[in-house]
């Protein structure tokens, strides 16, 4: 496995990928992508047990489902740099006939993507179904999922959350990106979520919190702790506090960069804050 410095170098390079992809097509969602960079790097390079190659069934390995599919730039970058498809293909982000659409889809056959996502609120249900399938198949590997906090304002999530606990889906680790921002503003202004961790506990989940989801070592430790709690009769939830736009000073502490591309000048500024580490595509 890569050491901490190698993982940190990858974090910085993924940030560059995100910024350059969104800038090139003047479209996409940099804020949430930057906020979850450490999570994706840790998950795919340190935490999940993965086979060589890719197949849709995912038998004999851990699988991941991205529910808040608009943060596809970080997903695509980490998949490419993990070897799922050529890094140069990041050049095609959001172009017509590209496999790298704004929200991940399956009909293009992009390795690493097992479900179309972007219609918020549905990923929890998908992840639970996959986790139950692993149990039926006698596969002791895990299902991971990621959800936006604003996404939890949609009711289907809570039906699924209740179902998972009631049916002891204890091979599932669902992480909530608690960045406090959504497209229309702060989550507390749009529709307050209250104590997300306590809500999951009351619904019967085992819950842990990552206080700084932009600290790579905290994220790795939190994900490994979550793995140690699986198989004990409860699904596991991680409430992970992040900063939208992390790593680019003018994108942080605001919802404004939820779905906006940087200008040429802004891109240069952002890239200067994230010097090239592993080579641009």
Short mmCIF file of C-alpha atoms in Angstrom, two decimals:
data_model
loop_
_atom_site.label_atom_id
_atom_site.label_comp_id
_atom_site.label_asym_id
_atom_site.label_seq_id
_atom_site.Cartn_x
_atom_site.Cartn_y
_atom_site.Cartn_z
CA UNK A 1 0.00 0.00 0.00
CA UNK A 2 1.17 3.60 -0.60
CA UNK A 3 2.63 5.51 2.33
CA UNK A 4 1.09 8.67 3.77
CA UNK A 5 3.19 11.03 1.62
CA UNK A 6 2.27 9.14 -1.55
CA UNK A 7 -1.39 9.37 -0.62
CA UNK A 8 -1.05 13.08 0.13
CA UNK A 9 0.64 13.65 -3.24
CA UNK A 10 -2.29 11.87 -4.85
CA UNK A 11 -4.76 14.12 -3.00
CA UNK A 12 -3.09 17.23 -4.44
CA UNK A 13 -2.96 15.78 -7.95
CA UNK A 14 -6.62 14.78 -7.80
CA UNK A 15 -7.49 18.35 -6.82
CA UNK A 16 -5.66 19.55 -9.94
CA UNK A 17 -7.58 17.02 -12.05
CA UNK A 18 -10.90 18.25 -10.65
CA UNK A 19 -10.11 21.90 -11.32
CA UNK A 20 -8.82 21.30 -14.84
CA UNK A 21 -11.72 19.04 -15.85
CA UNK A 22 -14.38 21.50 -14.72
CA UNK A 23 -12.55 24.50 -16.19
CA UNK A 24 -12.08 22.94 -19.62
CA UNK A 25 -15.82 22.48 -20.25
CA UNK A 26 -16.93 25.43 -18.07
CA UNK A 27 -19.27 23.05 -16.30
CA UNK A 28 -19.34 20.72 -13.31
CA UNK A 29 -19.22 20.62 -9.54
CA UNK A 30 -15.82 21.46 -8.04
CA UNK A 31 -16.87 22.35 -4.48
CA UNK A 32 -18.09 19.00 -3.20
CA UNK A 33 -15.47 17.17 -5.25
CA UNK A 34 -12.63 19.06 -3.59
CA UNK A 35 -14.19 18.52 -0.19
CA UNK A 36 -14.26 14.74 -0.61
CA UNK A 37 -10.84 14.25 -2.19
CA UNK A 38 -9.21 12.79 0.92
CA UNK A 39 -12.12 10.39 1.35
CA UNK A 40 -11.89 8.99 -2.19
CA UNK A 41 -8.10 8.72 -2.11
CA UNK A 42 -8.20 6.87 1.21
CA UNK A 43 -11.08 4.60 0.19
CA UNK A 44 -9.64 3.42 -3.12
CA UNK A 45 -5.98 3.29 -2.18
CA UNK A 46 -5.91 2.25 1.48
CA UNK A 47 -9.25 0.87 2.69
CA UNK A 48 -11.24 -1.14 0.15
CA UNK A 49 -10.28 -4.67 -0.85
CA UNK A 50 -10.29 -4.63 -4.65
CA UNK A 51 -9.64 -7.22 -7.36
CA UNK A 52 -7.62 -6.59 -10.48
CA UNK A 53 -9.79 -5.49 -13.38
CA UNK A 54 -13.47 -4.65 -13.18
CA UNK A 55 -16.77 -6.48 -13.48
CA UNK A 56 -20.25 -5.27 -12.64
CA UNK A 57 -20.98 -8.06 -10.12
CA UNK A 58 -18.15 -7.14 -7.76
CA UNK A 59 -18.12 -10.60 -6.21
CA UNK A 60 -15.14 -11.25 -3.97
CA UNK A 61 -14.28 -7.58 -3.45
CA UNK A 62 -15.58 -4.49 -1.72
CA UNK A 63 -17.81 -2.21 -3.80
CA UNK A 64 -18.64 1.48 -3.65
CA UNK A 65 -21.70 3.49 -4.68
CA UNK A 66 -21.66 7.26 -5.10
CA UNK A 67 -25.09 8.62 -4.25
CA UNK A 68 -24.36 12.34 -4.68
CA UNK A 69 -23.31 11.77 -8.27
CA UNK A 70 -22.72 15.42 -9.14
CA UNK A 71 -19.26 15.16 -7.52
CA UNK A 72 -18.22 12.94 -10.41
CA UNK A 73 -14.94 14.83 -11.06
CA UNK A 74 -13.31 13.45 -7.91
CA UNK A 75 -14.73 9.98 -8.59
CA UNK A 76 -13.40 9.92 -12.15
CA UNK A 77 -9.97 11.23 -11.18
CA UNK A 78 -9.48 8.65 -8.41
CA UNK A 79 -10.74 5.80 -10.61
CA UNK A 80 -8.38 6.79 -13.41
CA UNK A 81 -5.39 7.15 -11.13
CA UNK A 82 -6.24 3.79 -9.54
CA UNK A 83 -5.96 2.24 -13.02
CA UNK A 84 -9.58 1.64 -13.97
CA UNK A 85 -9.22 3.55 -17.24
CA UNK A 86 -6.54 5.74 -18.89
CA UNK A 87 -5.79 8.99 -17.07
CA UNK A 88 -5.81 10.80 -20.43
CA UNK A 89 -9.54 10.08 -20.69
CA UNK A 90 -10.12 12.76 -18.06
CA UNK A 91 -9.71 15.14 -21.02
CA UNK A 92 -13.17 14.05 -22.22
CA UNK A 93 -15.11 15.06 -19.09
CA UNK A 94 -18.67 16.12 -19.97
CA UNK A 95 -18.03 16.08 -23.72
CA UNK A 96 -20.58 14.60 -26.13
CA UNK A 97 -20.20 10.80 -26.42
CA UNK A 98 -17.72 10.73 -23.52
CA UNK A 99 -17.87 7.94 -20.95
CA UNK A 100 -17.28 10.63 -18.31
CA UNK A 101 -20.64 12.36 -18.16
CA UNK A 102 -21.55 15.00 -15.59
CA UNK A 103 -23.24 12.36 -13.49
CA UNK A 104 -21.88 8.80 -13.58
CA UNK A 105 -23.85 6.46 -15.82
CA UNK A 106 -23.53 2.80 -16.73
CA UNK A 107 -24.51 2.58 -20.38
CA UNK A 108 -21.14 4.01 -21.48
CA UNK A 109 -19.44 1.08 -19.75
CA UNK A 110 -16.99 3.09 -17.67
CA UNK A 111 -14.97 0.74 -15.42
CA UNK A 112 -15.55 1.46 -11.75
CA UNK A 113 -19.13 2.71 -12.14
CA UNK A 114 -21.81 0.21 -11.11
CA UNK A 115 -24.87 2.45 -10.96
CA UNK A 116 -26.08 5.67 -12.54
CA UNK A 117 -26.31 8.37 -9.89
CA UNK A 118 -27.14 12.02 -9.63
CA UNK A 119 -30.85 11.84 -8.87
CA UNK A 120 -30.28 12.45 -5.20
CA UNK A 121 -31.69 10.30 -2.41
CA UNK A 122 -31.46 6.92 -4.13
CA UNK A 123 -27.93 5.72 -3.37
CA UNK A 124 -28.72 4.37 0.08
CA UNK A 125 -31.35 2.04 -1.34
CA UNK A 126 -28.93 0.81 -4.02
CA UNK A 127 -26.17 0.21 -1.48
CA UNK A 128 -28.49 -1.77 0.79
CA UNK A 129 -29.58 -3.95 -2.12
CA UNK A 130 -25.96 -4.68 -3.03
CA UNK A 131 -25.12 -5.46 0.61
CA UNK A 132 -28.01 -7.91 0.84
CA UNK A 133 -26.92 -9.53 -2.44
CA UNK A 134 -23.45 -10.09 -0.97
CA UNK A 135 -25.03 -11.81 2.02
CA UNK A 136 -27.14 -14.04 -0.24
CA UNK A 137 -24.04 -14.92 -2.27
CA UNK A 138 -22.02 -15.79 0.81
CA UNK A 139 -19.60 -12.97 -0.03
CA UNK A 140 -18.09 -11.50 3.14
CA UNK A 141 -16.86 -8.31 1.49
CA UNK A 142 -18.28 -4.87 2.22
CA UNK A 143 -20.40 -2.23 0.51
CA UNK A 144 -19.42 1.42 0.90
CA UNK A 145 -21.52 4.43 -0.07
CA UNK A 146 -21.22 8.21 0.05
CA UNK A 147 -24.06 10.70 0.52
CA UNK A 148 -24.33 14.48 0.66
CA UNK A 149 -25.82 16.01 3.78
CA UNK A 150 -28.33 18.07 1.81
CA UNK A 151 -29.34 14.85 0.11
CA UNK A 152 -30.67 13.60 3.45
CA UNK A 153 -33.50 16.10 3.12
CA UNK A 154 -35.11 13.57 0.76
CA UNK A 155 -37.44 11.09 2.43
CA UNK A 156 -36.43 7.89 0.63
CA UNK A 157 -33.17 7.94 2.55
CA UNK A 158 -34.90 7.52 5.87
CA UNK A 159 -37.04 4.62 4.70
CA UNK A 160 -33.84 2.92 3.55
CA UNK A 161 -31.96 3.81 6.74
CA UNK A 162 -34.76 2.28 8.81
CA UNK A 163 -34.82 -0.83 6.59
CA UNK A 164 -31.07 -1.40 6.85
CA UNK A 165 -31.13 -1.38 10.64
CA UNK A 166 -34.29 -3.46 10.84
CA UNK A 167 -32.77 -6.11 8.60
CA UNK A 168 -29.30 -6.07 10.21
CA UNK A 169 -27.47 -5.07 7.02
CA UNK A 170 -24.16 -5.08 8.85
CA UNK A 171 -21.89 -5.30 5.81
CA UNK A 172 -22.68 -1.70 4.82
CA UNK A 173 -20.66 1.44 5.61
CA UNK A 174 -22.41 4.66 4.56
CA UNK A 175 -20.58 7.97 4.85
CA UNK A 176 -22.36 11.32 5.03
CA UNK A 177 -20.36 14.28 3.70
CA UNK A 178 -21.33 16.88 6.30
CA UNK A 179 -20.08 20.02 4.57
CA UNK A 180 -23.12 22.10 5.51
CA UNK A 181 -23.63 23.42 1.97
CA UNK A 182 -25.96 22.68 -0.92
CA UNK A 183 -26.85 24.29 -4.21
CA UNK A 184 -29.19 26.92 -2.73
CA UNK A 185 -27.13 27.82 0.32
CA UNK A 186 -26.22 26.49 3.72
CA UNK A 187 -28.13 23.35 4.70
CA UNK A 188 -29.17 25.05 7.93
CA UNK A 189 -30.83 27.81 5.90
CA UNK A 190 -32.47 25.55 3.30
CA UNK A 191 -33.75 22.87 5.68
CA UNK A 192 -31.91 22.22 8.98
CA UNK A 193 -30.75 18.63 9.40
CA UNK A 194 -30.18 18.75 13.14
CA UNK A 195 -27.91 16.15 14.71
CA UNK A 196 -27.27 13.78 11.80
CA UNK A 197 -25.21 11.32 13.87
CA UNK A 198 -27.90 11.06 16.54
CA UNK A 199 -30.59 10.56 13.89
CA UNK A 200 -28.73 7.53 12.52
CA UNK A 201 -28.22 6.19 16.06
CA UNK A 202 -31.92 6.48 16.83
CA UNK A 203 -32.67 4.63 13.59
CA UNK A 204 -30.51 1.76 14.85
CA UNK A 205 -27.14 2.29 13.15
CA UNK A 206 -23.66 2.13 14.65
CA UNK A 207 -22.28 5.65 14.15
CA UNK A 208 -18.83 7.18 14.26
CA UNK A 209 -17.72 10.67 13.37
CA UNK A 210 -14.68 12.01 11.51
CA UNK A 211 -14.19 15.52 12.85
CA UNK A 212 -11.96 16.66 9.97
CA UNK A 213 -12.72 14.86 6.74
CA UNK A 214 -9.97 16.85 5.02
CA UNK A 215 -7.27 15.36 7.25
CA UNK A 216 -6.09 12.30 5.35
CA UNK A 217 -4.90 10.41 8.42
CA UNK A 218 -8.20 11.01 10.21
CA UNK A 219 -10.13 9.74 7.20
CA UNK A 220 -8.02 6.58 6.88
CA UNK A 221 -8.35 5.88 10.60
CA UNK A 222 -12.10 6.52 10.56
CA UNK A 223 -12.73 4.24 7.59
CA UNK A 224 -10.64 1.45 9.14
CA UNK A 225 -12.49 1.84 12.44
CA UNK A 226 -15.78 1.58 10.55
CA UNK A 227 -14.60 -1.65 8.92
CA UNK A 228 -13.83 -3.09 12.35
CA UNK A 229 -17.45 -2.46 13.42
CA UNK A 230 -19.06 -4.38 10.56
CA UNK A 231 -20.54 -7.86 11.02
CA UNK A 232 -22.00 -7.02 14.41
CA UNK A 233 -25.68 -6.76 13.58
CA UNK A 234 -25.87 -3.07 12.66
CA UNK A 235 -25.12 -1.04 9.51
CA UNK A 236 -22.33 1.49 10.07
CA UNK A 237 -22.59 5.23 9.41
CA UNK A 238 -19.71 7.70 9.29
CA UNK A 239 -20.62 11.35 9.69
CA UNK A 240 -17.65 13.14 8.11
CA UNK A 241 -17.24 16.89 8.45
CA UNK A 242 -15.59 18.45 5.38
CA UNK A 243 -15.06 21.88 3.86
CA UNK A 244 -16.61 22.39 0.43
CA UNK A 245 -13.91 23.61 -1.96
CA UNK A 246 -11.13 22.47 0.36
CA UNK A 247 -7.61 23.22 -0.89
CA UNK A 248 -8.60 26.32 -2.86
CA UNK A 249 -8.95 29.31 -0.55
CA UNK A 250 -11.49 31.29 -2.59
CA UNK A 251 -13.78 28.27 -2.99
CA UNK A 252 -14.00 27.49 0.72
CA UNK A 253 -16.60 28.61 3.31
CA UNK A 254 -19.33 29.18 0.73
CA UNK A 255 -21.88 27.26 -1.34
CA UNK A 256 -21.05 29.41 -4.39
CA UNK A 257 -18.75 26.78 -5.92
CA UNK A 258 -21.21 23.93 -5.64
CA UNK A 259 -21.68 23.92 -9.41
CA UNK A 260 -19.56 26.65 -11.00
CA UNK A 261 -16.38 26.47 -13.07
CA UNK A 262 -13.37 28.72 -12.44
CA UNK A 263 -12.25 31.32 -14.98
CA UNK A 264 -8.78 31.17 -16.54
CA UNK A 265 -7.40 33.48 -13.86
CA UNK A 266 -9.12 31.60 -11.06
CA UNK A 267 -7.85 28.27 -12.39
CA UNK A 268 -4.27 29.57 -12.41
CA UNK A 269 -4.69 30.75 -8.82
CA UNK A 270 -6.16 27.42 -7.73
CA UNK A 271 -3.46 25.36 -9.44
CA UNK A 272 -0.77 27.51 -7.86
CA UNK A 273 -2.19 26.46 -4.49
CA UNK A 274 -1.98 22.80 -5.55
CA UNK A 275 1.38 22.23 -7.27
CA UNK A 276 1.68 19.31 -9.65
CA UNK A 277 2.82 16.13 -7.87
CA UNK A 278 2.16 13.08 -10.05
CA UNK A 279 1.85 14.58 -13.51
CA UNK A 280 -1.11 16.27 -15.18
CA UNK A 281 -3.10 14.37 -17.77
#
